[in-house]
CSV table of C-alpha atoms in Angstrom, one decimal:
chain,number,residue,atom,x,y,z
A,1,UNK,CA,108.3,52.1,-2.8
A,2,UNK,CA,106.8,51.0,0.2
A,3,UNK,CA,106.0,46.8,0.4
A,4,UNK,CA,103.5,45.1,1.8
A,5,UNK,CA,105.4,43.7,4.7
A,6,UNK,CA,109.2,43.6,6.1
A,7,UNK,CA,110.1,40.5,9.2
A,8,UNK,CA,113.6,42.6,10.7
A,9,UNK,CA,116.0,42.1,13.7
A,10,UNK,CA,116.0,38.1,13.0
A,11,UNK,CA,118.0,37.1,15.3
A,12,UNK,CA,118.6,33.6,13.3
A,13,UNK,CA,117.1,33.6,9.4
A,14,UNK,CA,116.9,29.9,8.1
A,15,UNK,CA,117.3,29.8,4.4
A,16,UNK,CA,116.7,26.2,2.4
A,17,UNK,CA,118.8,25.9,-0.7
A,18,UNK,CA,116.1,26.5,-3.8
A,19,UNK,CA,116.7,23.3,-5.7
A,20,UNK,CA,115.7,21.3,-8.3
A,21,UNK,CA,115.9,17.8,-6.4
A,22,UNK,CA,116.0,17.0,-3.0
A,23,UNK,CA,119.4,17.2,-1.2
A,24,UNK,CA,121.5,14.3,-0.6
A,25,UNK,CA,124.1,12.8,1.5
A,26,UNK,CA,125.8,15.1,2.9
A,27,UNK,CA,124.0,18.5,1.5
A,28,UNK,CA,121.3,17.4,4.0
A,29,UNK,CA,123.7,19.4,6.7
A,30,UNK,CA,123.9,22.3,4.7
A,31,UNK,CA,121.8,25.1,5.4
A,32,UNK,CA,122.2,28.7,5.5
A,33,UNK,CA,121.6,30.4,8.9
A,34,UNK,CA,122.1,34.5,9.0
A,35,UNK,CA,122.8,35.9,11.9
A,36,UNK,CA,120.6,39.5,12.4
A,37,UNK,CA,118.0,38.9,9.3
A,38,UNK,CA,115.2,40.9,7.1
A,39,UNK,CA,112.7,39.6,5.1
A,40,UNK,CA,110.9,41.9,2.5
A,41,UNK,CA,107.4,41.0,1.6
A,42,UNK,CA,105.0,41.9,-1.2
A,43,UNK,CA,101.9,41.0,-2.6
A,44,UNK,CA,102.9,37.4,-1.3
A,45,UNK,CA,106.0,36.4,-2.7
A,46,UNK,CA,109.3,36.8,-0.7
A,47,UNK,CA,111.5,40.2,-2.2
A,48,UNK,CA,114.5,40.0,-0.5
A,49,UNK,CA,115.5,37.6,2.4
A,50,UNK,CA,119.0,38.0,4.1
A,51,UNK,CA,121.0,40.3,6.1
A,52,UNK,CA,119.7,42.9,8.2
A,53,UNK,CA,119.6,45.8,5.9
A,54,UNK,CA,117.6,49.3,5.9
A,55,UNK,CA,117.0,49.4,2.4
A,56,UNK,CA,113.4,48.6,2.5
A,57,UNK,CA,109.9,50.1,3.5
A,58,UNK,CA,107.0,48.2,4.5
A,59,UNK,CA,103.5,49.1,5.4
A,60,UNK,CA,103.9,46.7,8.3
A,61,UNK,CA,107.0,45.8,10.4
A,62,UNK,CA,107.1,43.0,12.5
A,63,UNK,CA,109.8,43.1,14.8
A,64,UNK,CA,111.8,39.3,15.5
A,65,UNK,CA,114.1,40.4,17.9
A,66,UNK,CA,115.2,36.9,19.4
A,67,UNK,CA,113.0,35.1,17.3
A,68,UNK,CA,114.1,32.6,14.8
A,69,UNK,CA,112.4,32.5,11.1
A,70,UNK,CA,112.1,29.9,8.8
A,71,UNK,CA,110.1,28.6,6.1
A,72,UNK,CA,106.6,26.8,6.9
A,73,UNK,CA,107.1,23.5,7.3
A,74,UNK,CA,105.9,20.4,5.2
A,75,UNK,CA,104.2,17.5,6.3
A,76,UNK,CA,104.7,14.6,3.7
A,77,UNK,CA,103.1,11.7,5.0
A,78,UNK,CA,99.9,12.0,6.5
A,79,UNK,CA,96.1,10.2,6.8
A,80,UNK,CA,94.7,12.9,7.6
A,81,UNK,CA,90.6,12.2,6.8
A,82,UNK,CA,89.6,9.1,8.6
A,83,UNK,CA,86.7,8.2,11.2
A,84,UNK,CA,87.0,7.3,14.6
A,85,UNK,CA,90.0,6.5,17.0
A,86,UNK,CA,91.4,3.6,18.2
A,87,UNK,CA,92.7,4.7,22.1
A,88,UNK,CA,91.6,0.9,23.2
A,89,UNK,CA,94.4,-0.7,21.0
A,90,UNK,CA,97.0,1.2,23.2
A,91,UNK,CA,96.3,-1.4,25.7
A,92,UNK,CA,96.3,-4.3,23.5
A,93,UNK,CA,100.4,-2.7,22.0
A,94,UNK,CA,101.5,-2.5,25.6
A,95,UNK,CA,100.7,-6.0,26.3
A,96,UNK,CA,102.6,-7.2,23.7
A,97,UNK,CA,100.4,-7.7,20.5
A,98,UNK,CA,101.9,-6.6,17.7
A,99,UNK,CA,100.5,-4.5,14.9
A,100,UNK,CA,99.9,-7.3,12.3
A,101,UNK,CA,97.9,-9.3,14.9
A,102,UNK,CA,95.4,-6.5,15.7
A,103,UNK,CA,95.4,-6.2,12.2
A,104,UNK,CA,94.5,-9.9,11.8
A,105,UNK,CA,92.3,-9.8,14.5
A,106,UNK,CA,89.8,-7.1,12.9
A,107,UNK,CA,91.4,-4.3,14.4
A,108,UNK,CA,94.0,-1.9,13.2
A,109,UNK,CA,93.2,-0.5,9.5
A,110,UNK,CA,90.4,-2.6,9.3
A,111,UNK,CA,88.2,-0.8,12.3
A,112,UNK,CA,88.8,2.7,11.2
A,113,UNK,CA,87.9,1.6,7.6
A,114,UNK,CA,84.5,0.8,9.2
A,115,UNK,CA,84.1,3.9,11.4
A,116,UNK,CA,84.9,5.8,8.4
A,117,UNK,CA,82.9,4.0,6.1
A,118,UNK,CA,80.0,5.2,8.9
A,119,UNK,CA,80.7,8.2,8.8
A,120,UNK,CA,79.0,11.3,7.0
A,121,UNK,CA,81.3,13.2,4.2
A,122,UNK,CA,80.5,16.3,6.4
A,123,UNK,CA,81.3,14.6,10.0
A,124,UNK,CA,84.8,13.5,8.2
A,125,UNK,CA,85.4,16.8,6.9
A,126,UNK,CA,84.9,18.9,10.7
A,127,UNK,CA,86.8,16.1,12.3
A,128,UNK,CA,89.6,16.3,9.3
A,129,UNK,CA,89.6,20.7,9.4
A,130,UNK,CA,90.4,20.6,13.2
A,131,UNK,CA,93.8,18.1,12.7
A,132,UNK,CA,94.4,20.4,9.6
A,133,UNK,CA,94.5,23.7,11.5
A,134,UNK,CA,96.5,22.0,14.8
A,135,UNK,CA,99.2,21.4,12.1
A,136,UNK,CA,98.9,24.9,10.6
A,137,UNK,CA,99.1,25.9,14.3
A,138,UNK,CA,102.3,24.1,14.7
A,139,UNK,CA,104.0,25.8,11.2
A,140,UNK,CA,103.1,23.4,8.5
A,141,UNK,CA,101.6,24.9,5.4
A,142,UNK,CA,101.8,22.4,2.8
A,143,UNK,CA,100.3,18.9,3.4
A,144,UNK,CA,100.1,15.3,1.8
A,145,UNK,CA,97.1,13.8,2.7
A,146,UNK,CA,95.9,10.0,1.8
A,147,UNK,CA,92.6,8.2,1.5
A,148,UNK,CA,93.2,4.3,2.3
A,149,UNK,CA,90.4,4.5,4.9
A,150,UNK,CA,87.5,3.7,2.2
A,151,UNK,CA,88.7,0.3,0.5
A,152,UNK,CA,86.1,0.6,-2.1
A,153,UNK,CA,85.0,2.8,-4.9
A,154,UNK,CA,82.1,5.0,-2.5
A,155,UNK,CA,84.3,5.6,0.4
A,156,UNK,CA,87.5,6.4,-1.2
A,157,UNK,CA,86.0,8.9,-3.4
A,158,UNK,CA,84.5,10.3,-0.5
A,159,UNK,CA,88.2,11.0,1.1
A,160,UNK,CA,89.8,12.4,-1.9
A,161,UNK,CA,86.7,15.0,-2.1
A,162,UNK,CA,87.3,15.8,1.3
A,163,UNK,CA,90.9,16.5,1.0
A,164,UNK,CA,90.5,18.6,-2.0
A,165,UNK,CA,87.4,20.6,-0.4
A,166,UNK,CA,90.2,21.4,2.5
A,167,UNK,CA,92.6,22.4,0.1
A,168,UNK,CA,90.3,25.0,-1.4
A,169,UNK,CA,88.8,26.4,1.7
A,170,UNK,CA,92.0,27.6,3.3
A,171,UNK,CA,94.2,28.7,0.0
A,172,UNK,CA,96.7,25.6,1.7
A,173,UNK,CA,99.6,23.5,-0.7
A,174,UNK,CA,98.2,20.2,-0.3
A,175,UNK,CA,98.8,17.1,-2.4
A,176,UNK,CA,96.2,13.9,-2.6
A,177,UNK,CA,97.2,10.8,-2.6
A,178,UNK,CA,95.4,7.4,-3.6
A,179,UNK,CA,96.0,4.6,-1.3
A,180,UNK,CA,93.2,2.4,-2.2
A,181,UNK,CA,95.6,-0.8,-1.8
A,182,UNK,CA,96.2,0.2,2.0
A,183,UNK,CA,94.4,-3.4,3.3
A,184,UNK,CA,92.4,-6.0,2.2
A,185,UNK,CA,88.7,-5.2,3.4
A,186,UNK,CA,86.8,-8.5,5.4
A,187,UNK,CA,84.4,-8.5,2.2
A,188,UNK,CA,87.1,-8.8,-0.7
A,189,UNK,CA,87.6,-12.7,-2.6
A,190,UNK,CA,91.0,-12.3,-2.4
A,191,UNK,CA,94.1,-9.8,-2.5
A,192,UNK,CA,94.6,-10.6,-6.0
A,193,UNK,CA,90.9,-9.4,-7.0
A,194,UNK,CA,90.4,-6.6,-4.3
A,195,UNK,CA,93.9,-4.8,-6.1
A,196,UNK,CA,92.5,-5.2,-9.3
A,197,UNK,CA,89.4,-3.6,-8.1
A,198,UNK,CA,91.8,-0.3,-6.9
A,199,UNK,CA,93.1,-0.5,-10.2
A,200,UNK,CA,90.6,-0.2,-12.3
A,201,UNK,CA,89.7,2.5,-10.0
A,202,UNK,CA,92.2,4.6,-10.9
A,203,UNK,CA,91.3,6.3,-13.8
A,204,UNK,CA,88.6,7.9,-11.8
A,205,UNK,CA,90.3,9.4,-8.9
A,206,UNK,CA,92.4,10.6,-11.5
A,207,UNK,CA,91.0,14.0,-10.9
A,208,UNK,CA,91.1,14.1,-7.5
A,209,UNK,CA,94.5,12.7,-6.5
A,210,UNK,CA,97.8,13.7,-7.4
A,211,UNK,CA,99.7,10.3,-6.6
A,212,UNK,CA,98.9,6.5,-5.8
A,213,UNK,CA,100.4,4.6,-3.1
A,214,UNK,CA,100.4,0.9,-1.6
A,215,UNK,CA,100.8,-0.6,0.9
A,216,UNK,CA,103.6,-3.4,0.8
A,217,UNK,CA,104.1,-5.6,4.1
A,218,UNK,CA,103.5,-9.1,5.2
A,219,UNK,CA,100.0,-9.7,5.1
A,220,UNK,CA,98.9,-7.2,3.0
A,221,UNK,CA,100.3,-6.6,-0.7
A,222,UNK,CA,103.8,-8.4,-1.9
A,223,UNK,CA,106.8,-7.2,-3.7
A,224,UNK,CA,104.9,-8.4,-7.2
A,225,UNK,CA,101.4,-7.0,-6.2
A,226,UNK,CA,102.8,-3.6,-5.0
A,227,UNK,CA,104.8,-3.6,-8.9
A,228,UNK,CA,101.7,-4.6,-10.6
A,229,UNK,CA,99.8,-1.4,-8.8
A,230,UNK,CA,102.2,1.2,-9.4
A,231,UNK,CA,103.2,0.0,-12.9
A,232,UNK,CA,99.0,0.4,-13.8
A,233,UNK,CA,99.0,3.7,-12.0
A,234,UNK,CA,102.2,5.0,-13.5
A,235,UNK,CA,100.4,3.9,-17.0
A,236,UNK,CA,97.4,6.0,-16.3
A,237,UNK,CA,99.8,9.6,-15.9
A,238,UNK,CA,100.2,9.1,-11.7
A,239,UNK,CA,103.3,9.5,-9.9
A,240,UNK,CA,103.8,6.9,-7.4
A,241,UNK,CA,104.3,6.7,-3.8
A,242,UNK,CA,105.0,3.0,-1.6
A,243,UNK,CA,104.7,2.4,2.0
A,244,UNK,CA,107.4,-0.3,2.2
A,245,UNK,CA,109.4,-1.8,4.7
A,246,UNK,CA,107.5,-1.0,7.4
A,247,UNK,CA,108.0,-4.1,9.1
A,248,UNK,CA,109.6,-6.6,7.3
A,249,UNK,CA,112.5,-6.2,4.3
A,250,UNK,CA,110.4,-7.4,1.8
A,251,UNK,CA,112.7,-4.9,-0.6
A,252,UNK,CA,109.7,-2.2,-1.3
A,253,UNK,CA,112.8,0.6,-1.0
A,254,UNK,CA,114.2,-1.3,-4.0
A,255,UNK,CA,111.1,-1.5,-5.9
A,256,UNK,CA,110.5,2.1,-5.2
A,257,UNK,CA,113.7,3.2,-7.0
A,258,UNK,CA,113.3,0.7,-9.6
A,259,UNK,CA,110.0,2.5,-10.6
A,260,UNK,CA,111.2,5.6,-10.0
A,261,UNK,CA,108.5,6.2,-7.2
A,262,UNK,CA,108.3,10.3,-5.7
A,263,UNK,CA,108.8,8.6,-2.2
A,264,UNK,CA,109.2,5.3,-0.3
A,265,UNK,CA,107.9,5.7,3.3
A,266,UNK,CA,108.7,4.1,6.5
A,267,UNK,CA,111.6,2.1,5.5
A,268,UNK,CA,112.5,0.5,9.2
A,269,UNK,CA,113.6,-2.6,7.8
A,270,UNK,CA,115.1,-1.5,4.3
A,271,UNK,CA,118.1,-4.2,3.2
A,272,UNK,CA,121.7,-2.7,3.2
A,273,UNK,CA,121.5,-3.3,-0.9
A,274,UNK,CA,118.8,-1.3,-1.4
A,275,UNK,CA,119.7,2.0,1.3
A,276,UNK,CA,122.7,1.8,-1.4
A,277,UNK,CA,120.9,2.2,-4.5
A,278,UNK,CA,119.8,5.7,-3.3
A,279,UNK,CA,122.8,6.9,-4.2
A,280,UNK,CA,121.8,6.7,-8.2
A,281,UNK,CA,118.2,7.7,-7.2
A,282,UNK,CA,116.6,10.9,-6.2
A,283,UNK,CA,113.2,8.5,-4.8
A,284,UNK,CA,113.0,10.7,-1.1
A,285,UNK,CA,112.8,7.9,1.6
A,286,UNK,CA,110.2,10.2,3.3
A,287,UNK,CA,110.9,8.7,7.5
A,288,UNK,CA,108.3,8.0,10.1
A,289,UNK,CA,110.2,8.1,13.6
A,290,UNK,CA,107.1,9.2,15.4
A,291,UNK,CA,104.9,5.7,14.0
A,292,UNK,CA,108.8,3.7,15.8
A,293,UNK,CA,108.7,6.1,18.8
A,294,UNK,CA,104.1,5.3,19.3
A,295,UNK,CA,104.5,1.3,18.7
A,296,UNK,CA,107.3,1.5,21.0
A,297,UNK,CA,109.6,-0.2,18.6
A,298,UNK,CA,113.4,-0.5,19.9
A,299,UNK,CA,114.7,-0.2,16.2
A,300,UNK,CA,113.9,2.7,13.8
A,301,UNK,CA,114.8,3.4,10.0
A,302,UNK,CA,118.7,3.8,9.3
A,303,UNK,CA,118.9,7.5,8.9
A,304,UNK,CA,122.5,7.8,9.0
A,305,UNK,CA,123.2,4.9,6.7
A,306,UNK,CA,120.8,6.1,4.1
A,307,UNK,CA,122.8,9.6,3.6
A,308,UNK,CA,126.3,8.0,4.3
A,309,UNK,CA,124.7,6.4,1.1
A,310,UNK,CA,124.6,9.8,-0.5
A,311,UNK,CA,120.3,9.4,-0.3
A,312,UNK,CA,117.7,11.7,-0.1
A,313,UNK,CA,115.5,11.6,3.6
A,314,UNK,CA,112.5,13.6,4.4
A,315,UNK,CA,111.0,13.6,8.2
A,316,UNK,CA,106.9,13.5,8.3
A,317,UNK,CA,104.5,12.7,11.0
A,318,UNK,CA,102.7,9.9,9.5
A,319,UNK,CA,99.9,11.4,11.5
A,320,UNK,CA,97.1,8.5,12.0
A,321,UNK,CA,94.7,7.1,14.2
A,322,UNK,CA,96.1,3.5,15.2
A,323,UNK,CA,100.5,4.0,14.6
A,324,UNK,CA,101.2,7.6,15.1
A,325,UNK,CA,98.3,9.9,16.6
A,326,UNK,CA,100.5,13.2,16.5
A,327,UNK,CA,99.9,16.0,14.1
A,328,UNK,CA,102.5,18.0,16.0
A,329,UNK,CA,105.4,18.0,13.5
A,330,UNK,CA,108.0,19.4,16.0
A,331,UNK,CA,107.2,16.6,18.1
A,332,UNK,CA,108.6,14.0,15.3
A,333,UNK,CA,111.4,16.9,14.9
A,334,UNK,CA,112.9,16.1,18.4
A,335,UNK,CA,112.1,12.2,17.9
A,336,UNK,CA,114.4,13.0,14.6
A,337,UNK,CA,117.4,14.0,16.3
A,338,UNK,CA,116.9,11.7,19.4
A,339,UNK,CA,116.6,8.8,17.5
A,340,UNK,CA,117.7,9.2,14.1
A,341,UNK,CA,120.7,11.0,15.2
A,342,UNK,CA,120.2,14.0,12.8
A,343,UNK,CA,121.9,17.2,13.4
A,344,UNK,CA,119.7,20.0,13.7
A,345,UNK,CA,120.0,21.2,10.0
A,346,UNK,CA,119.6,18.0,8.9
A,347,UNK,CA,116.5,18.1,10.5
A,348,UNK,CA,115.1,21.6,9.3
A,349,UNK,CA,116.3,20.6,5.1
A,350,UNK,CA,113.9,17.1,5.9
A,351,UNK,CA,110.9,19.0,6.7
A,352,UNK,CA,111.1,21.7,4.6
A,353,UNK,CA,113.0,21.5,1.5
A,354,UNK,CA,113.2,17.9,0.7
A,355,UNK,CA,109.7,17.2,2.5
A,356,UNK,CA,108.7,19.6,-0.6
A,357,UNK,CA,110.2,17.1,-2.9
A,358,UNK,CA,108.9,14.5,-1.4
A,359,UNK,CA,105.1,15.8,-2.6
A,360,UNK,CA,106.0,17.5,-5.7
A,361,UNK,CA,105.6,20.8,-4.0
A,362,UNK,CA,106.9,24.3,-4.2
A,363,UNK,CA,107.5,25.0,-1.0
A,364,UNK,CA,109.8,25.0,1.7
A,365,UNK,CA,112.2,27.8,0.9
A,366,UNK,CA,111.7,31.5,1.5
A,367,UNK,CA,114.3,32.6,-0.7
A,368,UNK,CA,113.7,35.7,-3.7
A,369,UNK,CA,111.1,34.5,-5.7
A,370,UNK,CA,109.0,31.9,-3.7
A,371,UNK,CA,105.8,32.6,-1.9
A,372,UNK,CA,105.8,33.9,1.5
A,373,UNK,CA,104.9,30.7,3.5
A,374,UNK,CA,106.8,31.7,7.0
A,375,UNK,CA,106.9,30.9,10.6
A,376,UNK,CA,108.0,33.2,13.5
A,377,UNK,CA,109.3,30.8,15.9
A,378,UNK,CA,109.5,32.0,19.9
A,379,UNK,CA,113.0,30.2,20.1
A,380,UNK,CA,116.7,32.0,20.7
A,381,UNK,CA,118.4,29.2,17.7
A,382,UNK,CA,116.9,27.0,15.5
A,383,UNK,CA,118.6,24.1,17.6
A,384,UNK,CA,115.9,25.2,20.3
A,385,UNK,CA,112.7,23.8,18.5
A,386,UNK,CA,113.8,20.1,18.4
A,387,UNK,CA,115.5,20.3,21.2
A,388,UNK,CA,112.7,21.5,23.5
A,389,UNK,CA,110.2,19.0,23.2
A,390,UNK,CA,106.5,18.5,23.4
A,391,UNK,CA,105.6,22.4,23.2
A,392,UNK,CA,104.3,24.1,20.1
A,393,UNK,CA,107.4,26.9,19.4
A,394,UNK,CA,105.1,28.9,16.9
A,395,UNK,CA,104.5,33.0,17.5
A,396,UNK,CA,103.0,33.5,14.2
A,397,UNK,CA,102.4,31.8,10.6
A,398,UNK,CA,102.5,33.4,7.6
A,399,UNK,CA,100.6,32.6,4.8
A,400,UNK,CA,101.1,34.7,1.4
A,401,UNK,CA,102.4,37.4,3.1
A,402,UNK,CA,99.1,37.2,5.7
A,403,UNK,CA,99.7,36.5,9.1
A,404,UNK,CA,97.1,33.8,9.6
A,405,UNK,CA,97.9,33.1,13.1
A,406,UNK,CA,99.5,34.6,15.7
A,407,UNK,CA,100.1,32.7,19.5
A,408,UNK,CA,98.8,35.5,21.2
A,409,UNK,CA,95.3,35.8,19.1
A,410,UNK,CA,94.5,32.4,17.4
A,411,UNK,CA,93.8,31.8,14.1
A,412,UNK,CA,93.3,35.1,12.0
């Protein structure tokens, strides 16, 4: 029998555990790397992926000889539809104002809800398709993408359609998530009556977004607020996602694993009490290190204590217009392991396997079985692609079993 397609002479093969809940602790550093590899192909789904072995025919042969394969990668924190850019606020960090007081100021969240309110469903959607494909470029096939740029019924709607209208178009594993309660628009009575407004909201974006999510931070949505919002959304069938702890430990890891959230993001300032409570949870603190690395912040979130505390971690971009303008997850890959102090398979199980957890995904393995989402990376070792910064390491990406793009043509 001849399959569709067989990746041989690997020199390193990367191979996720297939689990049932994210890794934790200390299974974060396990990770199966074959020396010499094959991967068998057909009609999309990965047959055999191990060893080099000559047991196999393939209408197509791609030769990895020093190449490294792994798994496309998953992005699990990401705005990815909003309007305009906010380049003038680098300025306005680098003199020393912080992020709440451009928020305060009209800035921050509040200047790309307008530009975004402005803009057409169409203009969103180009400018939205060209940040997708640079992260498809750069070997991510399955996404998490947020509204929270809309504050009100009309513009929020108008994100989620987006997203899914991306999701269709190019066949990608994306997730939608409702983040209605990401600020308080200028034109809202209060925070108590705006987050009832994105409450009763949520029985309409129902079908069009797979989780909710809130913002919880001085200034924006408390502790009690953030429980009110995820008990309602949890009521009305969503899984729930937090931002918390971005800036100050206001406890939102805590809350998260109280309610049993998917994810708590961020997670800078997380308490010592609750980075322990992971250990009964399996809540992925999904980490931002590029959103410390772009505010220039000296401290960033407690990797290392949060798996000494047996807990799950997932690495994402938090790619963004005004905290963390990269959609280049290698880039937060080597801020990961220069900051964080993970080892290099720590890194590839965050933003693969337990990224895929972190979104309810399934994705992020290429072992018998699972669909055929791969990367060719032109790199000797899979230490190489965080080590070597700043440079996109992808030869091809492989989408079903379809190579979709390839360095040396573009997108297929």
């Amino acid at each position: 029998m001849a399959y569709d397609l067989i990746i041989q002479n690997i020199k390193e093969l990367i191979l996720p555990k297939s689990v049932d809940r994210p890794l934790k602790g200390k299974e974060l550093d396990e990770l199966t790397v074959i020396q010499n590899g094959t991967v068998v192909v057909d009609d999309g789904k990965i047959v055999y992926s191990g060893p080099y072995t000559e047991d196999y025919e393939a209408k197509e042969v791609i030769d990895a000889s020093n190449r490294v394969v792994s798994p496309a990668l998953v992005d699990a924190h990401t705005h990815l539809i909003h309007g305009g850019s906010r380049e003038h606020e680098m300025a306005l960090k680098r003199q020393g104002k912080s992020y709440l007081e451009i928020l305060e100021s009209g800035g921050g969240i509040l200047s790309t809800v307008e530009a975004t309110r402005q803009a057409t469903e169409d203009e969103l959607f180009a400018k939205a398709e060209h940040a997708l494909l640079t992260m498809v470029h750069h070997g991510v096939l399955a996404v998490e993408s947020k509204s929270g740029y809309g504050l009100d019924k009309e513009n929020e709607l108008k994100q989620l359609r987006i997203s899914n209208r991306l999701a269709e178009k190019y066949g990608l594993t994306m997730r939608h998530t409702f983040l209605g309660p990401h600020a308080v628009p200028k034109e809202a009575t209060s925070n108590a009556a705006f987050l009832q407004e994105m409450i009763d909201l949520l029985p309409e974006v129902k079908g069009l977004a797979d989780f909710a999510d809130i913002f919880c931070e001085t200034g924006v949505f408390t502790i009690e607020e953030s429980q009110r919002y995820m008990e309602a959304a949890k009521a009305q069938g969503f899984k729930v996602k937090i931002h918390a702890d971005e800036i100050d430990p206001l406890g939102g890891l805590g809350l998260a694993i109280d309610e049993e959230a998917i994810s708590a993001d961020h997670l800078v300032a997380s308490s010592e009490e609750d980075k322990a409570k992971l250990n009964h949870s399996n809540t992925v603190a999904v980490l931002l290190p590029g959103t410390t690395f772009y505010l220039g912040k000296e401290s960033y979130a407690d990797a290392r204590g949060m798996l000494d505390h047996n807990g799950a971690i997932a690495i994402a971009t938090d790619y963004n217009p005004g905290s963390c303008v990269t959609n280049n997850l290698q880039m937060v890959m080597a801020i990961a392991a220069l900051k964080l102090k993970l080892s290099p398979n720590e890194i590839w199980n965050a933003v693969t396997v337990n990224a895929a957890k972190a979104i309810d995904v399934d994705a992020g393995t290429i072992n018998p079985g699972d669909q055929a989402n791969i990367v060719i990376w032109h790199a000797p070792n899979h230490e190489y692609v965080p080590y070597h910064y700043g440079v996109n390491h992808v030869e091809k990406v492989i989408q079903k079993g379809r190579v979709i793009v390839d360095r040396h043509l573009g997108l297929l």
